[in-house]
CSV table of C-alpha atoms in Angstrom, one decimal:
chain,number,residue,atom,x,y,z
A,4,MET,CA,0.0,0.0,0.0
A,5,THR,CA,1.3,3.4,-0.9
A,6,PHE,CA,0.4,6.7,0.8
A,7,THR,CA,0.7,10.1,-0.7
A,8,VAL,CA,0.7,13.5,1.1
A,9,ARG,CA,1.4,16.8,-0.5
A,10,SER,CA,2.6,19.8,1.6
A,11,VAL,CA,2.7,23.4,0.4
A,12,ARG,CA,4.2,26.4,2.1
A,13,GLN,CA,1.4,29.0,2.0
A,14,ASP,CA,3.4,31.9,3.3
A,15,ALA,CA,6.1,32.7,6.0
A,16,HIS,CA,3.6,31.8,8.7
A,17,GLY,CA,2.6,28.2,7.8
A,18,SER,CA,1.9,25.5,5.3
A,19,GLU,CA,-0.9,23.0,4.5
A,20,ALA,CA,-0.7,19.3,3.9
A,21,TYR,CA,-3.2,17.5,1.6
A,22,CYS,CA,-4.2,13.9,1.4
A,23,LYS,CA,-7.4,12.5,-0.2
A,24,ASP,CA,-10.1,15.2,0.4
A,25,ALA,CA,-8.5,16.4,3.6
A,26,ALA,CA,-6.2,19.3,4.5
A,27,ILE,CA,-4.2,20.1,7.7
A,28,VAL,CA,-2.8,23.4,8.6
A,29,LEU,CA,0.9,23.0,9.6
A,30,ASP,CA,2.9,25.0,12.0
A,31,THR,CA,6.0,25.7,9.9
A,32,ASP,CA,6.4,29.3,11.1
A,33,LEU,CA,9.7,29.9,12.9
A,34,ALA,CA,7.8,31.9,15.6
A,35,GLY,CA,5.3,29.0,16.0
A,36,ARG,CA,1.5,28.9,15.6
A,37,ARG,CA,-1.0,28.1,18.3
A,38,ASP,CA,-3.6,27.1,15.7
A,39,ALA,CA,-1.7,24.3,14.1
A,40,PHE,CA,0.4,21.2,14.8
A,41,ASN,CA,4.2,21.5,14.4
A,42,PRO,CA,6.1,18.6,12.8
A,43,ALA,CA,6.9,16.9,16.2
A,44,GLU,CA,3.3,17.2,17.3
A,45,LEU,CA,2.2,15.7,14.0
A,46,LEU,CA,4.4,12.7,14.6
A,47,LEU,CA,2.9,12.2,18.1
A,48,ALA,CA,-0.7,12.7,16.6
A,49,ALA,CA,0.1,10.1,13.9
A,50,LEU,CA,1.3,7.7,16.6
A,51,SER,CA,-1.9,8.2,18.7
A,52,ALA,CA,-4.1,7.8,15.6
A,53,CYS,CA,-2.2,4.6,14.7
A,54,MET,CA,-3.0,3.3,18.2
A,55,ILE,CA,-6.7,4.1,18.0
A,56,LYS,CA,-7.0,2.8,14.5
A,57,GLY,CA,-5.3,-0.4,15.5
A,58,ILE,CA,-7.7,-0.8,18.4
A,59,GLU,CA,-10.7,-0.2,16.1
A,60,ARG,CA,-9.3,-2.8,13.7
A,61,VAL,CA,-9.0,-5.6,16.2
A,62,VAL,CA,-12.1,-4.9,18.4
A,63,PRO,CA,-14.4,-6.9,16.0
A,64,ILE,CA,-11.8,-9.7,15.6
A,65,LEU,CA,-11.3,-10.1,19.3
A,66,LYS,CA,-15.0,-9.5,20.0
A,67,PHE,CA,-13.8,-6.9,22.5
A,68,SER,CA,-16.4,-4.6,24.0
A,69,LEU,CA,-15.5,-1.0,24.6
A,70,ARG,CA,-17.3,2.4,25.1
A,71,GLY,CA,-14.4,4.6,24.2
A,72,VAL,CA,-10.6,5.0,23.8
A,73,ALA,CA,-8.3,8.0,24.5
A,74,VAL,CA,-4.6,8.3,24.1
A,75,ARG,CA,-2.2,10.8,25.7
A,76,ILE,CA,1.4,11.0,24.3
A,77,GLU,CA,4.4,13.0,25.5
A,78,GLY,CA,7.6,13.2,23.5
A,79,VAL,CA,11.0,14.5,24.7
A,80,ARG,CA,13.0,16.2,22.0
A,81,GLN,CA,16.8,15.8,21.9
A,82,ASP,CA,18.5,18.9,20.4
A,83,VAL,CA,21.8,17.4,19.0
A,84,PRO,CA,21.2,15.6,16.8
A,85,PRO,CA,17.5,16.7,16.7
A,86,LYS,CA,15.2,13.7,17.2
A,87,MET,CA,12.5,12.4,19.6
A,88,GLU,CA,14.7,10.7,22.2
A,89,SER,CA,11.7,9.3,24.1
A,90,ILE,CA,8.0,9.0,23.7
A,91,ARG,CA,5.7,7.9,26.6
A,92,TYR,CA,2.0,7.1,26.0
A,93,GLU,CA,-1.1,6.2,28.0
A,94,ILE,CA,-4.0,4.5,26.3
A,95,ILE,CA,-7.3,4.6,28.3
A,96,VAL,CA,-9.9,2.1,27.3
A,97,ASP,CA,-13.5,2.4,28.7
A,98,THR,CA,-14.4,-1.3,29.0
A,99,ASP,CA,-15.6,-4.0,31.3
A,100,GLU,CA,-13.3,-6.6,29.7
A,101,PRO,CA,-10.9,-8.5,32.1
A,102,ASP,CA,-7.3,-7.4,32.6
A,103,ARG,CA,-5.9,-10.3,30.4
A,104,ARG,CA,-8.0,-9.0,27.5
A,105,LEU,CA,-6.6,-5.5,28.0
A,106,ASP,CA,-3.2,-7.0,27.8
A,107,LEU,CA,-4.1,-8.7,24.6
A,108,LEU,CA,-5.4,-5.5,23.2
A,109,HIS,CA,-2.2,-3.7,24.1
A,110,ASP,CA,-0.1,-6.5,22.5
A,111,ASN,CA,-2.0,-6.0,19.3
A,112,VAL,CA,-1.4,-2.2,19.4
A,113,LYS,CA,2.3,-2.8,19.7
A,114,LYS,CA,2.6,-5.6,17.2
A,115,TYR,CA,0.5,-4.4,14.3
A,116,GLY,CA,0.7,-0.6,14.3
A,117,THR,CA,2.5,0.8,11.2
A,118,VAL,CA,3.5,4.1,12.8
A,119,PHE,CA,4.2,2.4,16.1
A,120,ASN,CA,6.6,0.0,14.4
A,121,THR,CA,8.2,2.8,12.4
A,122,VAL,CA,8.8,5.0,15.5
A,123,ALA,CA,9.8,2.2,18.0
A,124,PRO,CA,13.3,1.3,16.7
A,125,GLY,CA,14.5,5.0,16.7
A,126,THR,CA,13.3,6.1,20.1
A,127,GLN,CA,12.6,5.0,23.6
A,128,LEU,CA,8.9,4.2,23.1
A,129,SER,CA,7.0,3.0,26.2
A,130,GLY,CA,3.6,3.2,27.7
A,131,VAL,CA,0.6,1.6,29.3
A,132,LEU,CA,-2.9,0.6,28.3
A,133,ARG,CA,-5.3,0.8,31.2
A,134,ARG,CA,-9.0,0.8,32.0
A,135,GLY,CA,-10.7,4.1,32.6
A,136,THR,CA,-13.0,6.7,31.1
A,137,VAL,CA,-11.9,8.9,28.2
A,138,ASP,CA,-12.4,12.0,30.2
A,139,GLN,CA,-9.6,11.0,32.6
A,140,LEU,CA,-7.0,12.2,30.2
């Protein structure tokens, strides 16, 4: 499967990325923009989306019952050379499933996520999946 994204600098204050029928405003301004994700934040957002999509994908296969999912991710940037040196995540799943099933769900997130498996070798990626309500994040 091939993915295509096109990004265009709009002016000195930002850019936009396009894929399918969607557009995202990008914070590429040296002064920063509060109304857009910067590249590091986009990476973390892609990772959280990968985790949620992975959960959505396996829920019917595992016959896993849930009411909601939320992900919180924090990344620590290293300056020299610039990279994400560590990423820590917390996945909250609103469910009545037993703990062993939560562990199975977490194993699936870690094993089958495209972005997860792309990021993991180059950074200290760690986190937990726990039971809770999505408003706890």
